[in-house]
mmCIF file of C-alpha atoms in Angstrom:
data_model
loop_
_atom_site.group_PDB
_atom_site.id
_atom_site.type_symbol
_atom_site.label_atom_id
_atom_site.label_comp_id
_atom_site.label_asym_id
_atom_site.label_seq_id
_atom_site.Cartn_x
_atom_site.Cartn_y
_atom_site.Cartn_z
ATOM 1 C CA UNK Q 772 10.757 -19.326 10.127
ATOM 2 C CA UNK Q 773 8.305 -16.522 10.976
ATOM 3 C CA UNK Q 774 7.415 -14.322 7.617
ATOM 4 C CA UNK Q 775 6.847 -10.448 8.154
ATOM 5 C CA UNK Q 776 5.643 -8.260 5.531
ATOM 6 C CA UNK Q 777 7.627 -4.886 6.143
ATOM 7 C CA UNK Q 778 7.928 -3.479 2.940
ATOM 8 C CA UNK Q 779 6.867 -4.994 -0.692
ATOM 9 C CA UNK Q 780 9.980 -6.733 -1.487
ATOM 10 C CA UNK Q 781 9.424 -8.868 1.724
ATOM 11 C CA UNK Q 782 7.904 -11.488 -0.375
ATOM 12 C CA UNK Q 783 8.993 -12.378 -3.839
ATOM 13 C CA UNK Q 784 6.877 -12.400 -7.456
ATOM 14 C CA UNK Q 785 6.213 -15.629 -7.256
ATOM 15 C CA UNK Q 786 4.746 -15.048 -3.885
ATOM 16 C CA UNK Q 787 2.966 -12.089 -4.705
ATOM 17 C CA UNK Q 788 1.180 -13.469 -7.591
ATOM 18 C CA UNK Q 789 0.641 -16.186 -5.205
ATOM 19 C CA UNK Q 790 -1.189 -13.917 -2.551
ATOM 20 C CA UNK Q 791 -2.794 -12.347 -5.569
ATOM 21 C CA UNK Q 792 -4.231 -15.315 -6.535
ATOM 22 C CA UNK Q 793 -5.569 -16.264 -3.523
ATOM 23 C CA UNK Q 794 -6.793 -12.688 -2.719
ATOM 24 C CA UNK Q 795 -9.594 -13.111 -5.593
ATOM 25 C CA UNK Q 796 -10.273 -16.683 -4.707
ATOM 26 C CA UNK Q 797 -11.337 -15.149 -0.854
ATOM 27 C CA UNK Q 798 -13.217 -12.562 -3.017
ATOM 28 C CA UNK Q 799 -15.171 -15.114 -4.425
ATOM 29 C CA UNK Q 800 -15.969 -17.309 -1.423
ATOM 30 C CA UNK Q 801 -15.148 -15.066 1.311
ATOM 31 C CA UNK Q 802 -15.653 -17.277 4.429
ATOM 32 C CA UNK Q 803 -13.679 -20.732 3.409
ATOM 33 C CA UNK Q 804 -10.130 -19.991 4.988
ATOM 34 C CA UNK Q 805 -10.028 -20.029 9.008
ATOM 35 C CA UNK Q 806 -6.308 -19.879 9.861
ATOM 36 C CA UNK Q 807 -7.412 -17.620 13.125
ATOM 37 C CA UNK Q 808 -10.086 -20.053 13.692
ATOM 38 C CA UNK Q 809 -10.495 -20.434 17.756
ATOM 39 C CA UNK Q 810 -10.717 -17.558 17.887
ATOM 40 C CA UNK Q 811 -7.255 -16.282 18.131
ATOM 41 C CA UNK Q 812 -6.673 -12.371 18.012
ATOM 42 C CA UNK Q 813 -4.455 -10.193 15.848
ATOM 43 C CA UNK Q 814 -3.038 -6.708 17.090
ATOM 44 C CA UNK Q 815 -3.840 -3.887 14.853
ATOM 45 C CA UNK Q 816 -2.027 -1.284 16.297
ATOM 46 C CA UNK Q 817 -3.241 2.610 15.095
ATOM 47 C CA UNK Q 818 -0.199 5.402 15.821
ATOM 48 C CA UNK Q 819 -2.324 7.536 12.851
ATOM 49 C CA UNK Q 820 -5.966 7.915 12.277
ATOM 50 C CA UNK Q 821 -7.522 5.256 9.465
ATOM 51 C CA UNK Q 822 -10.333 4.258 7.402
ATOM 52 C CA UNK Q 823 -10.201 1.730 5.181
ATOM 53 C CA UNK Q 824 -6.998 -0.003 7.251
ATOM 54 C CA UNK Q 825 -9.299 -0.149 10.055
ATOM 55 C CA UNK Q 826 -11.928 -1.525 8.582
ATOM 56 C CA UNK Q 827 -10.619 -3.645 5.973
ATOM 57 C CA UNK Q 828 -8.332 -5.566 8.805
ATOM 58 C CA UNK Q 829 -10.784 -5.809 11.459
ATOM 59 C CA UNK Q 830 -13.065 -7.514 8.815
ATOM 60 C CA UNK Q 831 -10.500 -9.608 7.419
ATOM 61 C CA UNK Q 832 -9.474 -10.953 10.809
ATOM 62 C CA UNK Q 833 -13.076 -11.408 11.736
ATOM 63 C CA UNK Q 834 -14.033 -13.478 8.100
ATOM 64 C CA UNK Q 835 -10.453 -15.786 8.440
ATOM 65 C CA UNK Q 836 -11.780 -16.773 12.105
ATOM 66 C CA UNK Q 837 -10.010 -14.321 14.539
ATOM 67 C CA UNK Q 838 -11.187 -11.579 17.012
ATOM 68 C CA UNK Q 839 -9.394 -8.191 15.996
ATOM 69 C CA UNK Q 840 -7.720 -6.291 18.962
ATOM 70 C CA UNK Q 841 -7.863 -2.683 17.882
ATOM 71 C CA UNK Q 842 -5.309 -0.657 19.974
ATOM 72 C CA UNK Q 843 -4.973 3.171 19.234
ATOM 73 C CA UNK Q 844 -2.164 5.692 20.014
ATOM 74 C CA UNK Q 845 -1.687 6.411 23.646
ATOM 75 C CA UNK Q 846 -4.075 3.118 24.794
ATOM 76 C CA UNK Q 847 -0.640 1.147 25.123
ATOM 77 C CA UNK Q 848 2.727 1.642 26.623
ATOM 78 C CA UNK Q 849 4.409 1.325 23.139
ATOM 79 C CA UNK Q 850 6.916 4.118 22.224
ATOM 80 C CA UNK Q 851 6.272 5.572 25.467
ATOM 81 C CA UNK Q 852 7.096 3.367 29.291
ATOM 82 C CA UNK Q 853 8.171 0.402 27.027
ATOM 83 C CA UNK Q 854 10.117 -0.160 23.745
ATOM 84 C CA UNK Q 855 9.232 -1.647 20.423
ATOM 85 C CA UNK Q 856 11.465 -4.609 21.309
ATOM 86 C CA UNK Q 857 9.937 -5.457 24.749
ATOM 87 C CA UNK Q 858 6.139 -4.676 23.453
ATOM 88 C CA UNK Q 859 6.667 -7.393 20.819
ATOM 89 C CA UNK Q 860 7.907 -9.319 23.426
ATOM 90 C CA UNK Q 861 5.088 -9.496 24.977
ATOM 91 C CA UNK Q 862 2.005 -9.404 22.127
ATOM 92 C CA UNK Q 863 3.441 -12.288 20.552
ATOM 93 C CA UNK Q 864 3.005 -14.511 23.575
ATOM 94 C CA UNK Q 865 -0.847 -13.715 22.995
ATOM 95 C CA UNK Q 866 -1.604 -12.367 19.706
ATOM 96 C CA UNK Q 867 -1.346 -14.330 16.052
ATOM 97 C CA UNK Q 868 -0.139 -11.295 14.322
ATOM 98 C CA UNK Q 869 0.840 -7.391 14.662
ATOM 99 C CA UNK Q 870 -0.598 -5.504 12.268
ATOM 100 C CA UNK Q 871 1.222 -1.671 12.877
ATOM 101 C CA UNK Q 872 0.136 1.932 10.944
ATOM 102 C CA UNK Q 873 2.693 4.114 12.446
ATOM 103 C CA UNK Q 874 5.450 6.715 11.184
ATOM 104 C CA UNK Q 875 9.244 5.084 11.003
ATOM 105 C CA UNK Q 876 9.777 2.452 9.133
ATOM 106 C CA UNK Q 877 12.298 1.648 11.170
ATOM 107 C CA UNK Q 878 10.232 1.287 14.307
ATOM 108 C CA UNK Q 879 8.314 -1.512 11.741
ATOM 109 C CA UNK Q 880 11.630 -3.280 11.007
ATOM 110 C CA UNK Q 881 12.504 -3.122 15.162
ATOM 111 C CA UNK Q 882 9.147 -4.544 15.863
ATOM 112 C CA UNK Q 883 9.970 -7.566 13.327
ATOM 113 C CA UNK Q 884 13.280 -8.267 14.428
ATOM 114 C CA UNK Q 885 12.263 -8.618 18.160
ATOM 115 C CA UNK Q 886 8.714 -10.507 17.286
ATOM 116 C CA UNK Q 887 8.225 -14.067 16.155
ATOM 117 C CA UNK Q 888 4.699 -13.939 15.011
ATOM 118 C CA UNK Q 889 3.976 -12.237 11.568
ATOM 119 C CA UNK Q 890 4.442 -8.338 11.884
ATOM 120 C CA UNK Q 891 2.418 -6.372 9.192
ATOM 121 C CA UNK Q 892 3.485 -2.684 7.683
ATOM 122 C CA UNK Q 893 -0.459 -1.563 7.167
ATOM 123 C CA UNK Q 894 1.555 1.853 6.552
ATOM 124 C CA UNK Q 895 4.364 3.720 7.350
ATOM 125 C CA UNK Q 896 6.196 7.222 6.233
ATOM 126 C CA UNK Q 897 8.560 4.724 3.604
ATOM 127 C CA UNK Q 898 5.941 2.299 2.356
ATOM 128 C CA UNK Q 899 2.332 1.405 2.004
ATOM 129 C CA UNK Q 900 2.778 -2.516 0.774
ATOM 130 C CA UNK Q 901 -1.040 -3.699 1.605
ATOM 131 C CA UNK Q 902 -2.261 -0.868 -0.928
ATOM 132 C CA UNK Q 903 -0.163 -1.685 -2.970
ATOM 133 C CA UNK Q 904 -1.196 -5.947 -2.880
ATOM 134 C CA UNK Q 905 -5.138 -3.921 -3.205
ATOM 135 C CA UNK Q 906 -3.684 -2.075 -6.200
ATOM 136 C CA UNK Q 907 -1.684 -4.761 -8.308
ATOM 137 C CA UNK Q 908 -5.364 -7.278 -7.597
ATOM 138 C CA UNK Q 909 -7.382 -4.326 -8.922
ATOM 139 C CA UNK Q 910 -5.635 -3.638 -12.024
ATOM 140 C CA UNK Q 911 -5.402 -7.959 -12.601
ATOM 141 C CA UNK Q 912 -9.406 -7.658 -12.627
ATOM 142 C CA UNK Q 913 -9.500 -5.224 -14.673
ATOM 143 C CA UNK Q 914 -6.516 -5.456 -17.344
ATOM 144 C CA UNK Q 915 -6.446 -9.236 -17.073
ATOM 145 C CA UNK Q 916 -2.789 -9.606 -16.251
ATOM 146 C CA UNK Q 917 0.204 -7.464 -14.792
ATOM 147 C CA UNK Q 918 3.546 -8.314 -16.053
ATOM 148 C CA UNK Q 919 4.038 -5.851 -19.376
ATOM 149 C CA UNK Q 920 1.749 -3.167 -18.483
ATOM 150 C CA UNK Q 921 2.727 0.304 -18.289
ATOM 151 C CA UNK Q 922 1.289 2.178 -14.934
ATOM 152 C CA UNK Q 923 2.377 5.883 -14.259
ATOM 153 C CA UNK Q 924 2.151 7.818 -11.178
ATOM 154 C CA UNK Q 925 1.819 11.158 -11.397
ATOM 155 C CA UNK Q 926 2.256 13.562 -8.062
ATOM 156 C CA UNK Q 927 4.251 13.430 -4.998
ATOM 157 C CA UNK Q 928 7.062 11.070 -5.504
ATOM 158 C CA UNK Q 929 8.745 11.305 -2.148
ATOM 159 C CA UNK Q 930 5.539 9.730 -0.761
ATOM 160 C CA UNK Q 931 4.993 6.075 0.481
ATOM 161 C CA UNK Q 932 2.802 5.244 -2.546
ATOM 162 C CA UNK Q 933 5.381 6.297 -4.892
ATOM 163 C CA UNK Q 934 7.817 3.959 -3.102
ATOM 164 C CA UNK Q 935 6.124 1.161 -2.591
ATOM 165 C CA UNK Q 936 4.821 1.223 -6.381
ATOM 166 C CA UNK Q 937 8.340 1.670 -7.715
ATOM 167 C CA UNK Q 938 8.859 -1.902 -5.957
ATOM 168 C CA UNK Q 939 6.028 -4.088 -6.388
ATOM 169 C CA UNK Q 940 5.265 -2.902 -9.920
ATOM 170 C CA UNK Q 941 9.018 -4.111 -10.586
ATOM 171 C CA UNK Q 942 8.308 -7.089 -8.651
ATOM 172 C CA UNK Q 943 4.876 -7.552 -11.102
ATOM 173 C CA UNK Q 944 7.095 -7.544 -13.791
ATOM 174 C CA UNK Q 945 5.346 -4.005 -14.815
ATOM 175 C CA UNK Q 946 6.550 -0.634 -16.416
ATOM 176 C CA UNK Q 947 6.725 1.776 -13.848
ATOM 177 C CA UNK Q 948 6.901 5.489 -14.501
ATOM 178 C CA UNK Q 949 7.065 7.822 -11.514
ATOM 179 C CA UNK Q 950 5.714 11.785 -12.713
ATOM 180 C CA UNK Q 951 6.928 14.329 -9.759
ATOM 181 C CA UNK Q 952 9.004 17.621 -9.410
ATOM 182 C CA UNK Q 953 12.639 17.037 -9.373
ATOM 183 C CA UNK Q 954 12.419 18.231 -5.518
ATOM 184 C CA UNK Q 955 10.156 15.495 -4.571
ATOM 185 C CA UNK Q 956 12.384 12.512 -5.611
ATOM 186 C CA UNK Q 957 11.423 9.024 -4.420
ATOM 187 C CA UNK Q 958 14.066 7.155 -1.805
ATOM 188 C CA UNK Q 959 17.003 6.435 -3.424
ATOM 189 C CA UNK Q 960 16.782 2.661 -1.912
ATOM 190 C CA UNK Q 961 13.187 2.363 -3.257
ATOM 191 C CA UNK Q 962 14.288 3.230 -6.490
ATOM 192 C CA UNK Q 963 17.375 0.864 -6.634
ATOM 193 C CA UNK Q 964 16.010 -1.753 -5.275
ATOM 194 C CA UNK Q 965 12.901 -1.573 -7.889
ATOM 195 C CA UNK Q 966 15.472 -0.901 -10.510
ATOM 196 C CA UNK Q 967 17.501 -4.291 -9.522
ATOM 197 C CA UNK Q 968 14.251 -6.428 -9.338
ATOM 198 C CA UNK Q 969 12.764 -5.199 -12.270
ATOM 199 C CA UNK Q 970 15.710 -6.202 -14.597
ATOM 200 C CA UNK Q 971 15.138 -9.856 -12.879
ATOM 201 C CA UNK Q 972 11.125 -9.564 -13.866
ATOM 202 C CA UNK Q 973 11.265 -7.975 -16.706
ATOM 203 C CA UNK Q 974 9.889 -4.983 -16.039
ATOM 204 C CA UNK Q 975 11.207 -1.080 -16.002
ATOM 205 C CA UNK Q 976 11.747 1.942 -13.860
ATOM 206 C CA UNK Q 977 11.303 5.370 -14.838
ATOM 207 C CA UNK Q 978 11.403 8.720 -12.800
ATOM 208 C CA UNK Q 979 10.634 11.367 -14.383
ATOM 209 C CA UNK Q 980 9.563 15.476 -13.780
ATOM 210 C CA UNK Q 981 7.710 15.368 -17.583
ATOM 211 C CA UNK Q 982 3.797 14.043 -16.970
ATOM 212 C CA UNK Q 983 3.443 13.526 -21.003
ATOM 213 C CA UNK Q 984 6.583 11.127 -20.623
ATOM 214 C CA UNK Q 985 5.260 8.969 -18.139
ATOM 215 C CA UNK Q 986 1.707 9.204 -19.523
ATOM 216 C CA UNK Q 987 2.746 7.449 -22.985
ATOM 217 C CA UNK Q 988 0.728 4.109 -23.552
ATOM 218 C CA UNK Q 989 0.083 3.916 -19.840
ATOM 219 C CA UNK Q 990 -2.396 1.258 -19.019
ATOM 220 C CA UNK Q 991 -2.697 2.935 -15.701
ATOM 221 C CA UNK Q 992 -2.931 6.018 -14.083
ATOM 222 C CA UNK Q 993 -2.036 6.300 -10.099
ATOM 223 C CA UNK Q 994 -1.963 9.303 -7.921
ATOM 224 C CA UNK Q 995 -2.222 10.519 -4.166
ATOM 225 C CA UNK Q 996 -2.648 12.759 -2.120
ATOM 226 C CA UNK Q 997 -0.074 16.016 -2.263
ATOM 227 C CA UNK Q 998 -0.609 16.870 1.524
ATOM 228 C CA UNK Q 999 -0.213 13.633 3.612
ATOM 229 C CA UNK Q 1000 -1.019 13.446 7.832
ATOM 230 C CA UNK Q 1001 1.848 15.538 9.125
ATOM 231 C CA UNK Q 1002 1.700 17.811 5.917
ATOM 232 C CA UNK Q 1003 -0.718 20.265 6.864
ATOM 233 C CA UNK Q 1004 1.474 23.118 6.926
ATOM 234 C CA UNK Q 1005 3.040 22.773 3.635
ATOM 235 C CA UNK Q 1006 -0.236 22.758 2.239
ATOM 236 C CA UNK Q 1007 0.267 26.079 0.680
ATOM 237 C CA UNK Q 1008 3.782 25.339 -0.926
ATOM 238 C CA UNK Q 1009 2.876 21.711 -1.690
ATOM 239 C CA UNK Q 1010 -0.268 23.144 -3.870
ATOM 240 C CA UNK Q 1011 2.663 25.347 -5.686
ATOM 241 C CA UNK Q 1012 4.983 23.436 -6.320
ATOM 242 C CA UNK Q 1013 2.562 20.324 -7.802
ATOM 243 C CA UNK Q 1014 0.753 22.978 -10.215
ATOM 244 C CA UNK Q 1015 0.571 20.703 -13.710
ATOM 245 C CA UNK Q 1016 0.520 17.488 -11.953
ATOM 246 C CA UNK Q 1017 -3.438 17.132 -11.153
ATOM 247 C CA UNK Q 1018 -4.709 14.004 -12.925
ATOM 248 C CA UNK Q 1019 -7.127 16.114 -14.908
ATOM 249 C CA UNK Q 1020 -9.530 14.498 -17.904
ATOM 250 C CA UNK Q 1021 -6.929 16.200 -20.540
ATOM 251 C CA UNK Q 1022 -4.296 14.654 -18.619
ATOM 252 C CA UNK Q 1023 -5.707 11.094 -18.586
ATOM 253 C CA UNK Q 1024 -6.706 11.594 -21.985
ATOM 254 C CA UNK Q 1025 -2.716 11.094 -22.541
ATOM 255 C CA UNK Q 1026 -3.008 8.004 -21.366
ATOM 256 C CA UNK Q 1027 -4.734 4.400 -22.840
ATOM 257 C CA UNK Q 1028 -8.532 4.514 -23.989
ATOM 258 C CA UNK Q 1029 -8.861 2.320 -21.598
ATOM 259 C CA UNK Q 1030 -6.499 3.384 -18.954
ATOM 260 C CA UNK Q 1031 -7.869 3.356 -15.521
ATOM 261 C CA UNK Q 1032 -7.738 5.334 -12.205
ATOM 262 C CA UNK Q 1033 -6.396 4.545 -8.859
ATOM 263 C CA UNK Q 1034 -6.098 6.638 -5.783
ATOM 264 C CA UNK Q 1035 -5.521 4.860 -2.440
ATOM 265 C CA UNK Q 1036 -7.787 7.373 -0.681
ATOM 266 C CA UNK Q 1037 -8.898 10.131 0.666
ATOM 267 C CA UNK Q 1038 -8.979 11.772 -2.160
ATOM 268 C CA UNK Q 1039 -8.768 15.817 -2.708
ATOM 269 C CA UNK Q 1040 -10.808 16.827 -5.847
ATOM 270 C CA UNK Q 1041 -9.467 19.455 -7.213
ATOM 271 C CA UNK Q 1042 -6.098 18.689 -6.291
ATOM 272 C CA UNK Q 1043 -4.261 15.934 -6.828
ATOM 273 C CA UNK Q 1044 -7.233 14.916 -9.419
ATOM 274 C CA UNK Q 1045 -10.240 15.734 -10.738
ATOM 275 C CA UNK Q 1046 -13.951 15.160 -9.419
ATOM 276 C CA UNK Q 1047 -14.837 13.912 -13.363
ATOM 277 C CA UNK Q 1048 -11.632 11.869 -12.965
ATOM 278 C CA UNK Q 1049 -12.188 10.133 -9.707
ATOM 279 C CA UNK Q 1050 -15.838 9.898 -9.986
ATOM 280 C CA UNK Q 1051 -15.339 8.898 -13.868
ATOM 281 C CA UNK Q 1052 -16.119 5.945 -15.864
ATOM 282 C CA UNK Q 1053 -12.276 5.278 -15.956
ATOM 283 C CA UNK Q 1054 -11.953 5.426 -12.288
ATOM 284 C CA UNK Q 1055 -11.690 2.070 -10.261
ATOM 285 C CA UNK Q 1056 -10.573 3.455 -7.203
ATOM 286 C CA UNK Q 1057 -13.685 1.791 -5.105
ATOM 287 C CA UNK Q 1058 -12.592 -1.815 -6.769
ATOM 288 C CA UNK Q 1059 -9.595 -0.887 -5.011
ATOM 289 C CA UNK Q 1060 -10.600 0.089 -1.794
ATOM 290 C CA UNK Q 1061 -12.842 -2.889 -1.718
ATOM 291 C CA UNK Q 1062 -10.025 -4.900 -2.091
ATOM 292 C CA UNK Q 1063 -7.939 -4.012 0.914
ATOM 293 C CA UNK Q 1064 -10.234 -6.051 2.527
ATOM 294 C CA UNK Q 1065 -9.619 -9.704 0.128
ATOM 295 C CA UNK Q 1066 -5.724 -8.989 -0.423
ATOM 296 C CA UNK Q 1067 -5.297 -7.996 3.247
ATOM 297 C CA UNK Q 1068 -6.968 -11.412 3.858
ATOM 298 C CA UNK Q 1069 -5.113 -13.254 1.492
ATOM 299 C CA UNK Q 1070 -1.427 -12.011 2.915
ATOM 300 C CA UNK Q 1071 -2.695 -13.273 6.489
ATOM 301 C CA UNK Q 1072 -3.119 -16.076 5.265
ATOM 302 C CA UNK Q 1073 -0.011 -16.474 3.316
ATOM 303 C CA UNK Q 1074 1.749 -15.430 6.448
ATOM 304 C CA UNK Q 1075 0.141 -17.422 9.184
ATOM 305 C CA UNK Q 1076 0.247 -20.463 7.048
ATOM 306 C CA UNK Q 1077 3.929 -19.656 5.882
ATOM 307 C CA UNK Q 1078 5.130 -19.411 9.542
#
């Protein structure tokens, strides 16, 4: 049965911890898995502009064997003369895998129903779950473990990040602690579902509009940008309304000693954090980015393999 990866709770914690694993094994010895060996291509399909996604995949599918086909917004028929359905009908008769940055989440889950190779969420306006794998391998190099930590995330808790680390902190068996206004909530679903799967784990769930609650004993401090693509004209009001929630060095100072940064990127200084934050001795937000690259790997592997 073909394995998709829509959303973090696609795969369970044994299987994360799996990918995980295998993620800083490929770190280490970066050319010794092939599964696209032949070479066969994998789809990575850009509806919004990218970085590190772009890189990190086209990379990864180039060290694991494969030739990356890089198709931007308005190069294809998708969305447009053809539908999700019938597009996936047709890349999986020649590609290995679809990996998809778009908007709706439910345009991912269409593309997965109708597609019977893997389907990959790089990113969507619900969930980021590949930052999230890059995120939970980061903190494992760096704390030494994940179940029982304490992470907080202080800022926009309607966003993707905030979702998708509700769920796979719960799913790490980790204390998670969501800091945002009362107006900026995260999805109701992301935070029942993390609620659920963290009483199975171990873990807990906390959302919260008081910073110095969620900063308590936090091994971990997360944030992201306030003003995401499509934003841009909230700027203004989003600025307002997140006054008190810049990760500042007082701010982190509330957490751990040894608490460290993440910030999935671009970053803001001045914002959303600090420039002696991100560019700090605390800060391991390059680890991170790095390691899109090695966990992206890993779950194409764990897919293509799993299939």
């Amino acid at each position: 049965m073909v394995r998709h990866f829509r959303r973090d709770d696609d795969i369970t914690p044994a299987e994360q911890q799996q990918i995980i694993d295998l993620a800083i094994t490929m770190k280490a010895d970066p050319y010794a898995h092939k599964p696209l060996a032949g070479p066969k291509s994998v789809a990575l399909v850009f509806d919004k502009p990218s970085t590190r996604t772009r890189v990190s995949f086209s990379v990864g599918v180039a060290d694991l064997g494969g030739n990356p086909l890089i198709i931007q917004a308005g190069e294809s028929q998708l969305g447009a003369k053809e539908s999700i359905a019938d597009t996936a009908r047709v890349l999986e008769r020649m590609v290995a895998a679809i990996v998809w940055r778009t908007f709706a989440q439910s345009d991912i889950d269409e593309m997965a129903a109708h597609s019977t190779v893997p389907v990959i969420n790089s990113l969507s306006d619900d969930f980021h779950p590949c930052q999230l794998l890059a995120d939970l391998m980061t903190i494992r190099e760096h704390k030494g473990r994940l179940a029982g930590l304490t992470v907080a995330f202080v800022g926009d808790g309607s966003s993707n990040m905030a979702n998708s680390y509700l769920v796979a902190c719960a799913i790490a068996g980790i204390n998670v602690r969501i800091a945002t206004p009362v107006n900026y909530q995260p999805l109701v679903e992301a935070h029942e579902t993390a609620t659920r799967i963290a009483g199975e784990t171990g873990g807990s769930v906390l959302v919260t509009d008081a910073v110095a609650d969620a900063l308590v004993d936090a091994d971990v401090v997360v944030t992201d940008t306030w003003i995401s693509m499509g934003q841009e004209s909230e700027k203004e009001k989003r600025v307002a309304d997140f006054a008190g929630y810049g990760v500042t060095t007082e701010l982190l100072a509330a957490a751990k000693d040894d608490a460290i940064f993440l910030h999935c990127l671009p970053a803001y200084r001045g914002h959303e954090v600090d420039a002696e934050v991100i560019d700090g001795p605390q800060s391991v937000v390059w680890d991170a980015a790095e390691n899109r690259l090695h966990a992206q790997k890993a779950l194409m592997h764990f897919l293509l393999t799993a299939s």
